[in-house]
Amino acid sequence: MPKIARMFIKAGMLFFAGAMLLAVFISLQGVFPSWPFAAGLIPVFWHLLFVGWITQIIIGVSIWMFPRQSREAPRGNLALARASFYLLNTGLVLRAVAEPWQTQADFFSWILAASALLQWAGGLCYVLMIWPRVRGKKKRIRRSSRSTSSSKSQTG
Amino acid sequence: MHKASVWLIRTSLTYFMIGITLGMLMLLQKAFPFDAGIWQTLPVHAELLLFGWVLQLVLGVGYWMLPRKIEGPERGWPAGIWWIYGMFNGGILINLLAIAMGRAGMEGTPVGRLMQLAAILLFIALHWRRVVSYRSREA
């Protein structure tokens, strides 16, 4: 398993734990009705679960298991994968920090806006990276046979 | 990767991009309000990312990666997966259309959800016997 896939999966696990921790906090609203940030925590909980855990697990496993792109770059553009990792995770952490406090100060609105753009850019980097690896067998066979025949013709 | 899996996964990646774009717009609206109408796309955001992205990607990867059959067509009834693709995405599109027309919310429409249910039941029927081990000693 390549390092970047391990990074995505481990970060996913941490977000899973973080999401469940938040779920505990949110449930405390029943015990402490005056808990001020519970409303802001609910969307954070869902996004830690769906973006932080499920999406990152999907990304990590797809980078690891999807068909190889080429002999030269079997996993495709890993710089894009790394960019996706840092953008997505930074964006998500900023969101988790800013969203519950957003109504308290303008500063948090800026952080929230930055988190929106960072997460979107992270998603885009992933799609650009994985798209060429989502392809059928025939295409790969054709390409590899073409490269074999061209190398044969070069050597011959 | 099988051609049907390519279609399912690429469709899911397309829904993912549209879904996160709506998510980004909603979060920007939350930070610096510019058009409150953007909140009406929340059910679209949820439908695209839950059904369009996550579930559809799982269907595509499952069809590709589960053990293939030894006898007969290696992935079972060949047309089955295209019915799954059509019904599942048809269901998504019907739900999106209903949400756009203001006739449904997060819950979707009965027709859309029934089409998705039919797709999932067909997926289960098609894959049930592919969830096997061909190693006789494996527990």
PDB file of N, CA, C and O in Angstrom, chain B residues 2-46:
ATOM      1  N   HIS B   2     -13.969  -3.742 -15.400  1.00  0.00           N
ATOM      2  CA  HIS B   2     -15.055  -3.961 -16.344  1.00  0.00           C
ATOM      3  C   HIS B   2     -15.661  -2.617 -16.783  1.00  0.00           C
ATOM      4  O   HIS B   2     -15.695  -1.659 -16.008  1.00  0.00           O
ATOM      5  N   LYS B   3     -16.137  -2.608 -18.048  1.00  0.00           N
ATOM      6  CA  LYS B   3     -16.674  -1.369 -18.616  1.00  0.00           C
ATOM      7  C   LYS B   3     -17.810  -0.780 -17.755  1.00  0.00           C
ATOM      8  O   LYS B   3     -17.890   0.439 -17.566  1.00  0.00           O
ATOM      9  N   ALA B   4     -18.671  -1.660 -17.222  1.00  0.00           N
ATOM     10  CA  ALA B   4     -19.785  -1.163 -16.399  1.00  0.00           C
ATOM     11  C   ALA B   4     -19.254  -0.504 -15.122  1.00  0.00           C
ATOM     12  O   ALA B   4     -19.800   0.507 -14.669  1.00  0.00           O
ATOM     13  N   SER B   5     -18.185  -1.070 -14.562  1.00  0.00           N
ATOM     14  CA  SER B   5     -17.587  -0.462 -13.366  1.00  0.00           C
ATOM     15  C   SER B   5     -17.005   0.903 -13.704  1.00  0.00           C
ATOM     16  O   SER B   5     -17.088   1.837 -12.909  1.00  0.00           O
ATOM     17  N   VAL B   6     -16.403   1.000 -14.883  1.00  0.00           N
ATOM     18  CA  VAL B   6     -15.861   2.294 -15.318  1.00  0.00           C
ATOM     19  C   VAL B   6     -16.986   3.328 -15.355  1.00  0.00           C
ATOM     20  O   VAL B   6     -16.842   4.450 -14.859  1.00  0.00           O
ATOM     21  N   TRP B   7     -18.133   2.918 -15.912  1.00  0.00           N
ATOM     22  CA  TRP B   7     -19.272   3.853 -15.994  1.00  0.00           C
ATOM     23  C   TRP B   7     -19.788   4.239 -14.614  1.00  0.00           C
ATOM     24  O   TRP B   7     -20.036   5.409 -14.338  1.00  0.00           O
ATOM     25  N   LEU B   8     -19.954   3.219 -13.757  1.00  0.00           N
ATOM     26  CA  LEU B   8     -20.462   3.494 -12.409  1.00  0.00           C
ATOM     27  C   LEU B   8     -19.501   4.413 -11.649  1.00  0.00           C
ATOM     28  O   LEU B   8     -19.917   5.382 -11.004  1.00  0.00           O
ATOM     29  N   ILE B   9     -18.218   4.131 -11.724  1.00  0.00           N
ATOM     30  CA  ILE B   9     -17.251   4.899 -10.929  1.00  0.00           C
ATOM     31  C   ILE B   9     -17.063   6.309 -11.499  1.00  0.00           C
ATOM     32  O   ILE B   9     -17.014   7.287 -10.749  1.00  0.00           O
ATOM     33  N   ARG B  10     -17.010   6.406 -12.826  1.00  0.00           N
ATOM     34  CA  ARG B  10     -16.864   7.753 -13.399  1.00  0.00           C
ATOM     35  C   ARG B  10     -18.123   8.600 -13.169  1.00  0.00           C
ATOM     36  O   ARG B  10     -18.029   9.811 -12.946  1.00  0.00           O
ATOM     37  N   THR B  11     -19.282   7.963 -13.214  1.00  0.00           N
ATOM     38  CA  THR B  11     -20.521   8.699 -12.903  1.00  0.00           C
ATOM     39  C   THR B  11     -20.465   9.161 -11.452  1.00  0.00           C
ATOM     40  O   THR B  11     -20.832  10.305 -11.131  1.00  0.00           O
ATOM     41  N   SER B  12     -19.993   8.277 -10.562  1.00  0.00           N
ATOM     42  CA  SER B  12     -19.936   8.659  -9.140  1.00  0.00           C
ATOM     43  C   SER B  12     -18.943   9.803  -8.930  1.00  0.00           C
ATOM     44  O   SER B  12     -19.206  10.706  -8.127  1.00  0.00           O
ATOM     45  N   LEU B  13     -17.835   9.796  -9.657  1.00  0.00           N
ATOM     46  CA  LEU B  13     -16.866  10.900  -9.527  1.00  0.00           C
ATOM     47  C   LEU B  13     -17.471  12.212 -10.026  1.00  0.00           C
ATOM     48  O   LEU B  13     -17.214  13.289  -9.465  1.00  0.00           O
ATOM     49  N   THR B  14     -18.289  12.117 -11.072  1.00  0.00           N
ATOM     50  CA  THR B  14     -18.947  13.318 -11.605  1.00  0.00           C
ATOM     51  C   THR B  14     -19.934  13.878 -10.574  1.00  0.00           C
ATOM     52  O   THR B  14     -19.953  15.081 -10.294  1.00  0.00           O
ATOM     53  N   TYR B  15     -20.750  12.985  -9.989  1.00  0.00           N
ATOM     54  CA  TYR B  15     -21.681  13.416  -8.934  1.00  0.00           C
ATOM     55  C   TYR B  15     -20.910  14.008  -7.753  1.00  0.00           C
ATOM     56  O   TYR B  15     -21.367  14.957  -7.119  1.00  0.00           O
ATOM     57  N   PHE B  16     -19.763  13.401  -7.441  1.00  0.00           N
ATOM     58  CA  PHE B  16     -18.943  13.888  -6.323  1.00  0.00           C
ATOM     59  C   PHE B  16     -18.550  15.352  -6.554  1.00  0.00           C
ATOM     60  O   PHE B  16     -18.695  16.188  -5.667  1.00  0.00           O
ATOM     61  N   MET B  17     -18.092  15.647  -7.775  1.00  0.00           N
ATOM     62  CA  MET B  17     -17.657  17.025  -8.065  1.00  0.00           C
ATOM     63  C   MET B  17     -18.833  18.006  -7.982  1.00  0.00           C
ATOM     64  O   MET B  17     -18.703  19.099  -7.436  1.00  0.00           O
ATOM     65  N   ILE B  18     -19.975  17.594  -8.534  1.00  0.00           N
ATOM     66  CA  ILE B  18     -21.142  18.491  -8.478  1.00  0.00           C
ATOM     67  C   ILE B  18     -21.579  18.669  -7.021  1.00  0.00           C
ATOM     68  O   ILE B  18     -21.854  19.782  -6.564  1.00  0.00           O
ATOM     69  N   GLY B  19     -21.604  17.557  -6.283  1.00  0.00           N
ATOM     70  CA  GLY B  19     -22.042  17.593  -4.879  1.00  0.00           C
ATOM     71  C   GLY B  19     -21.151  18.465  -4.014  1.00  0.00           C
ATOM     72  O   GLY B  19     -21.647  19.265  -3.206  1.00  0.00           O
ATOM     73  N   ILE B  20     -19.819  18.336  -4.184  1.00  0.00           N
ATOM     74  CA  ILE B  20     -18.941  19.142  -3.323  1.00  0.00           C
ATOM     75  C   ILE B  20     -18.936  20.612  -3.774  1.00  0.00           C
ATOM     76  O   ILE B  20     -18.683  21.495  -2.967  1.00  0.00           O
ATOM     77  N   THR B  21     -19.246  20.855  -5.033  1.00  0.00           N
ATOM     78  CA  THR B  21     -19.350  22.250  -5.478  1.00  0.00           C
ATOM     79  C   THR B  21     -20.543  22.921  -4.784  1.00  0.00           C
ATOM     80  O   THR B  21     -20.443  24.048  -4.295  1.00  0.00           O
ATOM     81  N   LEU B  22     -21.662  22.199  -4.713  1.00  0.00           N
ATOM     82  CA  LEU B  22     -22.826  22.744  -3.989  1.00  0.00           C
ATOM     83  C   LEU B  22     -22.496  22.923  -2.512  1.00  0.00           C
ATOM     84  O   LEU B  22     -22.871  23.922  -1.894  1.00  0.00           O
ATOM     85  N   GLY B  23     -21.760  21.955  -1.948  1.00  0.00           N
ATOM     86  CA  GLY B  23     -21.355  22.046  -0.545  1.00  0.00           C
ATOM     87  C   GLY B  23     -20.498  23.262  -0.293  1.00  0.00           C
ATOM     88  O   GLY B  23     -20.678  23.983   0.703  1.00  0.00           O
ATOM     89  N   MET B  24     -19.566  23.502  -1.218  1.00  0.00           N
ATOM     90  CA  MET B  24     -18.693  24.678  -1.092  1.00  0.00           C
ATOM     91  C   MET B  24     -19.528  25.966  -1.127  1.00  0.00           C
ATOM     92  O   MET B  24     -19.328  26.872  -0.300  1.00  0.00           O
ATOM     93  N   LEU B  25     -20.486  26.021  -2.044  1.00  0.00           N
ATOM     94  CA  LEU B  25     -21.319  27.224  -2.154  1.00  0.00           C
ATOM     95  C   LEU B  25     -22.138  27.447  -0.884  1.00  0.00           C
ATOM     96  O   LEU B  25     -22.278  28.578  -0.408  1.00  0.00           O
ATOM     97  N   MET B  26     -22.651  26.354  -0.314  1.00  0.00           N
ATOM     98  CA  MET B  26     -23.453  26.492   0.917  1.00  0.00           C
ATOM     99  C   MET B  26     -22.596  26.962   2.082  1.00  0.00           C
ATOM    100  O   MET B  26     -23.029  27.780   2.899  1.00  0.00           O
ATOM    101  N   LEU B  27     -21.364  26.453   2.143  1.00  0.00           N
ATOM    102  CA  LEU B  27     -20.487  26.860   3.246  1.00  0.00           C
ATOM    103  C   LEU B  27     -20.066  28.329   3.079  1.00  0.00           C
ATOM    104  O   LEU B  27     -19.985  29.080   4.060  1.00  0.00           O
ATOM    105  N   LEU B  28     -19.834  28.737   1.820  1.00  0.00           N
ATOM    106  CA  LEU B  28     -19.508  30.148   1.565  1.00  0.00           C
ATOM    107  C   LEU B  28     -20.690  31.042   1.933  1.00  0.00           C
ATOM    108  O   LEU B  28     -20.526  32.129   2.491  1.00  0.00           O
ATOM    109  N   GLN B  29     -21.895  30.549   1.609  1.00  0.00           N
ATOM    110  CA  GLN B  29     -23.105  31.296   1.964  1.00  0.00           C
ATOM    111  C   GLN B  29     -23.238  31.438   3.475  1.00  0.00           C
ATOM    112  O   GLN B  29     -23.653  32.480   3.980  1.00  0.00           O
ATOM    113  N   LYS B  30     -22.835  30.383   4.183  1.00  0.00           N
ATOM    114  CA  LYS B  30     -22.908  30.418   5.643  1.00  0.00           C
ATOM    115  C   LYS B  30     -21.910  31.448   6.188  1.00  0.00           C
ATOM    116  O   LYS B  30     -22.223  32.178   7.136  1.00  0.00           O
ATOM    117  N   ALA B  31     -20.728  31.489   5.564  1.00  0.00           N
ATOM    118  CA  ALA B  31     -19.686  32.411   6.036  1.00  0.00           C
ATOM    119  C   ALA B  31     -20.021  33.853   5.651  1.00  0.00           C
ATOM    120  O   ALA B  31     -19.966  34.758   6.489  1.00  0.00           O
ATOM    121  N   PHE B  32     -20.336  34.062   4.374  1.00  0.00           N
ATOM    122  CA  PHE B  32     -20.630  35.414   3.867  1.00  0.00           C
ATOM    123  C   PHE B  32     -21.888  35.347   3.007  1.00  0.00           C
ATOM    124  O   PHE B  32     -21.802  35.096   1.804  1.00  0.00           O
ATOM    125  N   PRO B  33     -23.055  35.524   3.607  1.00  0.00           N
ATOM    126  CA  PRO B  33     -24.320  35.341   2.871  1.00  0.00           C
ATOM    127  C   PRO B  33     -24.367  36.149   1.567  1.00  0.00           C
ATOM    128  O   PRO B  33     -24.084  37.344   1.568  1.00  0.00           O
ATOM    129  N   PHE B  34     -24.655  35.438   0.473  1.00  0.00           N
ATOM    130  CA  PHE B  34     -24.791  36.133  -0.816  1.00  0.00           C
ATOM    131  C   PHE B  34     -26.099  35.764  -1.510  1.00  0.00           C
ATOM    132  O   PHE B  34     -26.610  36.510  -2.319  1.00  0.00           O
ATOM    133  N   ASP B  35     -26.653  34.565  -1.226  1.00  0.00           N
ATOM    134  CA  ASP B  35     -27.922  34.166  -1.826  1.00  0.00           C
ATOM    135  C   ASP B  35     -28.522  33.041  -0.982  1.00  0.00           C
ATOM    136  O   ASP B  35     -28.064  31.895  -1.057  1.00  0.00           O
ATOM    137  N   ALA B  36     -29.510  33.388  -0.204  1.00  0.00           N
ATOM    138  CA  ALA B  36     -30.093  32.402   0.722  1.00  0.00           C
ATOM    139  C   ALA B  36     -30.726  31.227  -0.020  1.00  0.00           C
ATOM    140  O   ALA B  36     -30.898  30.142   0.549  1.00  0.00           O
ATOM    141  N   GLY B  37     -31.043  31.428  -1.290  1.00  0.00           N
ATOM    142  CA  GLY B  37     -31.655  30.358  -2.087  1.00  0.00           C
ATOM    143  C   GLY B  37     -30.768  29.138  -2.235  1.00  0.00           C
ATOM    144  O   GLY B  37     -31.245  28.043  -2.540  1.00  0.00           O
ATOM    145  N   ILE B  38     -29.466  29.339  -2.006  1.00  0.00           N
ATOM    146  CA  ILE B  38     -28.521  28.228  -2.164  1.00  0.00           C
ATOM    147  C   ILE B  38     -28.829  27.089  -1.186  1.00  0.00           C
ATOM    148  O   ILE B  38     -28.545  25.924  -1.454  1.00  0.00           O
ATOM    149  N   TRP B  39     -29.475  27.436  -0.041  1.00  0.00           N
ATOM    150  CA  TRP B  39     -29.814  26.400   0.953  1.00  0.00           C
ATOM    151  C   TRP B  39     -30.816  25.399   0.406  1.00  0.00           C
ATOM    152  O   TRP B  39     -30.920  24.281   0.903  1.00  0.00           O
ATOM    153  N   GLN B  40     -31.568  25.814  -0.619  1.00  0.00           N
ATOM    154  CA  GLN B  40     -32.540  24.881  -1.192  1.00  0.00           C
ATOM    155  C   GLN B  40     -31.869  23.714  -1.893  1.00  0.00           C
ATOM    156  O   GLN B  40     -32.506  22.721  -2.229  1.00  0.00           O
ATOM    157  N   THR B  41     -30.553  23.853  -2.139  1.00  0.00           N
ATOM    158  CA  THR B  41     -29.853  22.747  -2.807  1.00  0.00           C
ATOM    159  C   THR B  41     -29.325  21.719  -1.800  1.00  0.00           C
ATOM    160  O   THR B  41     -28.679  20.760  -2.206  1.00  0.00           O
ATOM    161  N   LEU B  42     -29.618  21.917  -0.515  1.00  0.00           N
ATOM    162  CA  LEU B  42     -29.133  20.959   0.491  1.00  0.00           C
ATOM    163  C   LEU B  42     -29.581  19.516   0.208  1.00  0.00           C
ATOM    164  O   LEU B  42     -28.755  18.601   0.251  1.00  0.00           O
ATOM    165  N   PRO B  43     -30.867  19.277  -0.146  1.00  0.00           N
ATOM    166  CA  PRO B  43     -31.249  17.893  -0.469  1.00  0.00           C
ATOM    167  C   PRO B  43     -30.540  17.364  -1.721  1.00  0.00           C
ATOM    168  O   PRO B  43     -30.243  16.172  -1.812  1.00  0.00           O
ATOM    169  N   VAL B  44     -30.249  18.258  -2.672  1.00  0.00           N
ATOM    170  CA  VAL B  44     -29.515  17.840  -3.879  1.00  0.00           C
ATOM    171  C   VAL B  44     -28.097  17.420  -3.478  1.00  0.00           C
ATOM    172  O   VAL B  44     -27.594  16.376  -3.914  1.00  0.00           O
ATOM    173  N   HIS B  45     -27.472  18.231  -2.633  1.00  0.00           N
ATOM    174  CA  HIS B  45     -26.133  17.952  -2.110  1.00  0.00           C
ATOM    175  C   HIS B  45     -26.110  16.567  -1.449  1.00  0.00           C
ATOM    176  O   HIS B  45     -25.218  15.754  -1.721  1.00  0.00           O
ATOM    177  N   ALA B  46     -27.103  16.284  -0.627  1.00  0.00           N
ATOM    178  CA  ALA B  46     -27.156  15.004   0.088  1.00  0.00           C
ATOM    179  C   ALA B  46     -27.394  13.844  -0.879  1.00  0.00           C
ATOM    180  O   ALA B  46     -26.729  12.808  -0.797  1.00  0.00           O
TER     181      ALA B  46
END
